[in-house]
Amino acid sequence: MRFLHTMIRVSDPDATIRFFDLLGLKETRRFDSEAGRFTLIYLAAPGDEGRAEVELTHNWDETGYTEGRNFGHLAFQVDDIYAACQTLIDAGYTINRPPRDGHMAFVRTPDAISIELLQKGRLEPQEPWASMPNTGHW
């Protein structure tokens, strides 16, 4: 397993980038989604590019965050997403967003912190995962 990034939602990306710039983090990449109406901006300390990053998510239509919804999730890369999810299920956890695509899943900690699991490389979709519905939210 390898830690990838922490995601936070931001209302003003420029102000947030300026804040993290003061701490030495620099923008490594950016992705705009016209269809989804959001921007993802990744920041990293020198030497941590592509490893331990902060993902800023700017939802274009958001007017402000309340009740901690600005913190998004922790992301971890796993060698076998199906095995990782099965281990969690066997321990009594609910997979909120199953890895239907063989690439991404979400589960929540006992304190309801969202954890994103990302497959290292790609796996073909497999049952029962490919047909599993979402449960709750993440």
Short mmCIF file of C-alpha atoms in Angstrom, two decimals:
data_model
loop_
_atom_site.label_atom_id
_atom_site.label_comp_id
_atom_site.label_asym_id
_atom_site.label_seq_id
_atom_site.Cartn_x
_atom_site.Cartn_y
_atom_site.Cartn_z
CA MET A 1 0.00 0.00 0.00
CA ARG A 2 1.21 3.51 -0.77
CA PHE A 3 -0.26 6.82 0.44
CA LEU A 4 -1.19 9.06 -2.50
CA HIS A 5 -3.01 12.23 -1.47
CA THR A 6 -5.40 14.03 0.85
CA MET A 7 -8.30 15.90 -0.76
CA ILE A 8 -9.87 19.09 0.53
CA ARG A 9 -12.67 21.09 -1.07
CA VAL A 10 -11.94 24.76 -1.56
CA SER A 11 -14.09 27.78 -2.33
CA ASP A 12 -11.24 29.99 -3.55
CA PRO A 13 -8.49 27.97 -5.25
CA ASP A 14 -6.17 30.94 -5.77
CA ALA A 15 -6.27 31.91 -2.09
CA THR A 16 -5.68 28.30 -1.06
CA ILE A 17 -2.75 27.90 -3.47
CA ARG A 18 -1.21 31.10 -2.05
CA PHE A 19 -1.56 29.68 1.47
CA PHE A 20 0.13 26.38 0.59
CA ASP A 21 2.78 28.26 -1.40
CA LEU A 22 3.83 29.86 1.88
CA LEU A 23 4.46 26.35 3.19
CA GLY A 24 6.55 25.43 0.15
CA LEU A 25 3.96 23.35 -1.76
CA LYS A 26 3.76 23.92 -5.51
CA GLU A 27 1.14 23.03 -8.10
CA THR A 28 2.07 19.80 -9.90
CA ARG A 29 -0.94 19.36 -12.18
CA ARG A 30 -4.49 20.53 -12.80
CA PHE A 31 -7.61 18.99 -14.32
CA ASP A 32 -10.74 20.95 -15.30
CA SER A 33 -14.03 19.15 -15.95
CA GLU A 34 -16.54 21.28 -17.86
CA ALA A 35 -19.12 18.47 -17.69
CA GLY A 36 -18.65 17.91 -13.95
CA ARG A 37 -18.14 21.63 -13.25
CA PHE A 38 -15.08 21.09 -11.06
CA THR A 39 -11.32 21.60 -11.04
CA LEU A 40 -8.74 19.34 -9.39
CA ILE A 41 -5.43 20.94 -8.46
CA TYR A 42 -2.57 18.88 -7.00
CA LEU A 43 0.11 20.40 -4.77
CA ALA A 44 3.28 18.82 -3.43
CA ALA A 45 6.38 19.68 -1.49
CA PRO A 46 9.62 19.46 -3.50
CA GLY A 47 10.48 15.78 -4.00
CA ASP A 48 6.96 14.56 -3.19
CA GLU A 49 5.49 15.17 -6.65
CA GLY A 50 3.25 12.24 -7.57
CA ARG A 51 3.71 10.70 -4.12
CA ALA A 52 2.29 12.55 -1.11
CA GLU A 53 0.14 15.36 -2.45
CA VAL A 54 -2.72 17.64 -1.46
CA GLU A 55 -5.63 17.53 -3.90
CA LEU A 56 -7.68 20.72 -3.98
CA THR A 57 -11.19 20.19 -5.35
CA HIS A 58 -13.01 23.30 -6.51
CA ASN A 59 -16.68 22.65 -7.28
CA TRP A 60 -17.53 25.63 -9.47
CA ASP A 61 -21.10 26.07 -8.24
CA GLU A 62 -20.37 25.65 -4.51
CA THR A 63 -21.22 28.69 -2.39
CA GLY A 64 -19.54 27.57 0.84
CA TYR A 65 -18.93 24.49 2.93
CA THR A 66 -20.38 23.65 6.33
CA GLU A 67 -20.12 20.78 8.79
CA GLY A 68 -16.69 19.61 7.69
CA ARG A 69 -17.64 18.85 4.07
CA ASN A 70 -14.54 20.69 2.92
CA PHE A 71 -12.39 17.72 3.94
CA GLY A 72 -12.75 15.01 1.35
CA HIS A 73 -10.78 11.80 1.74
CA LEU A 74 -7.47 10.03 2.14
CA ALA A 75 -6.32 8.02 -0.88
CA PHE A 76 -4.21 4.88 -0.91
CA GLN A 77 -2.90 2.83 -3.81
CA VAL A 78 -3.34 -0.92 -3.38
CA ASP A 79 -1.90 -3.89 -5.28
CA ASP A 80 -5.27 -5.70 -5.51
CA ILE A 81 -8.37 -3.59 -4.96
CA TYR A 82 -10.66 -6.62 -4.89
CA ALA A 83 -8.63 -8.31 -2.15
CA ALA A 84 -8.40 -5.06 -0.16
CA CYS A 85 -12.17 -4.56 -0.33
CA GLN A 86 -12.85 -8.18 0.60
CA THR A 87 -10.56 -7.86 3.63
CA LEU A 88 -12.54 -4.80 4.75
CA ILE A 89 -15.89 -6.52 4.19
CA ASP A 90 -14.68 -9.56 6.12
CA ALA A 91 -13.82 -7.24 9.03
CA GLY A 92 -17.36 -5.80 9.01
CA TYR A 93 -16.90 -2.61 6.99
CA THR A 94 -19.23 -1.44 4.22
CA ILE A 95 -17.76 -0.63 0.82
CA ASN A 96 -19.68 2.55 0.06
CA ARG A 97 -18.53 2.76 -3.55
CA PRO A 98 -17.51 -0.70 -4.78
CA PRO A 99 -14.68 -1.11 -7.32
CA ARG A 100 -17.07 -1.76 -10.20
CA ASP A 101 -14.48 -0.49 -12.68
CA GLY A 102 -11.56 -2.41 -11.17
CA HIS A 103 -9.91 0.88 -10.33
CA MET A 104 -11.55 2.86 -7.50
CA ALA A 105 -13.48 2.18 -4.30
CA PHE A 106 -14.51 4.16 -1.22
CA VAL A 107 -14.96 2.99 2.36
CA ARG A 108 -15.40 4.96 5.60
CA THR A 109 -13.45 4.66 8.84
CA PRO A 110 -15.29 4.13 12.15
CA ASP A 111 -15.31 7.95 12.46
CA ALA A 112 -16.84 8.31 8.96
CA ILE A 113 -13.65 9.57 7.28
CA SER A 114 -13.74 8.65 3.59
CA ILE A 115 -10.91 6.48 2.33
CA GLU A 116 -10.35 6.12 -1.42
CA LEU A 117 -8.66 2.95 -2.63
CA LEU A 118 -7.05 3.13 -6.06
CA GLN A 119 -5.81 0.09 -7.92
CA LYS A 120 -2.14 0.08 -8.87
CA GLY A 121 -2.46 -0.31 -12.63
CA ARG A 122 -5.80 -1.63 -13.91
CA LEU A 123 -7.84 -4.74 -13.22
CA GLU A 124 -10.69 -5.94 -15.37
CA PRO A 125 -14.14 -5.47 -13.82
CA GLN A 126 -15.15 -8.60 -11.87
CA GLU A 127 -18.24 -9.90 -10.15
CA PRO A 128 -19.61 -9.48 -7.58
CA TRP A 129 -18.00 -6.02 -7.61
CA ALA A 130 -19.13 -4.96 -11.10
CA SER A 131 -22.82 -5.29 -10.12
CA MET A 132 -22.62 -3.96 -6.56
CA PRO A 133 -24.58 -0.78 -5.88
CA ASN A 134 -23.32 2.17 -3.87
CA THR A 135 -24.22 2.14 -0.18
CA GLY A 136 -24.70 5.42 1.67
CA HIS A 137 -22.29 8.15 0.71
CA TRP A 138 -18.57 8.71 0.92
#
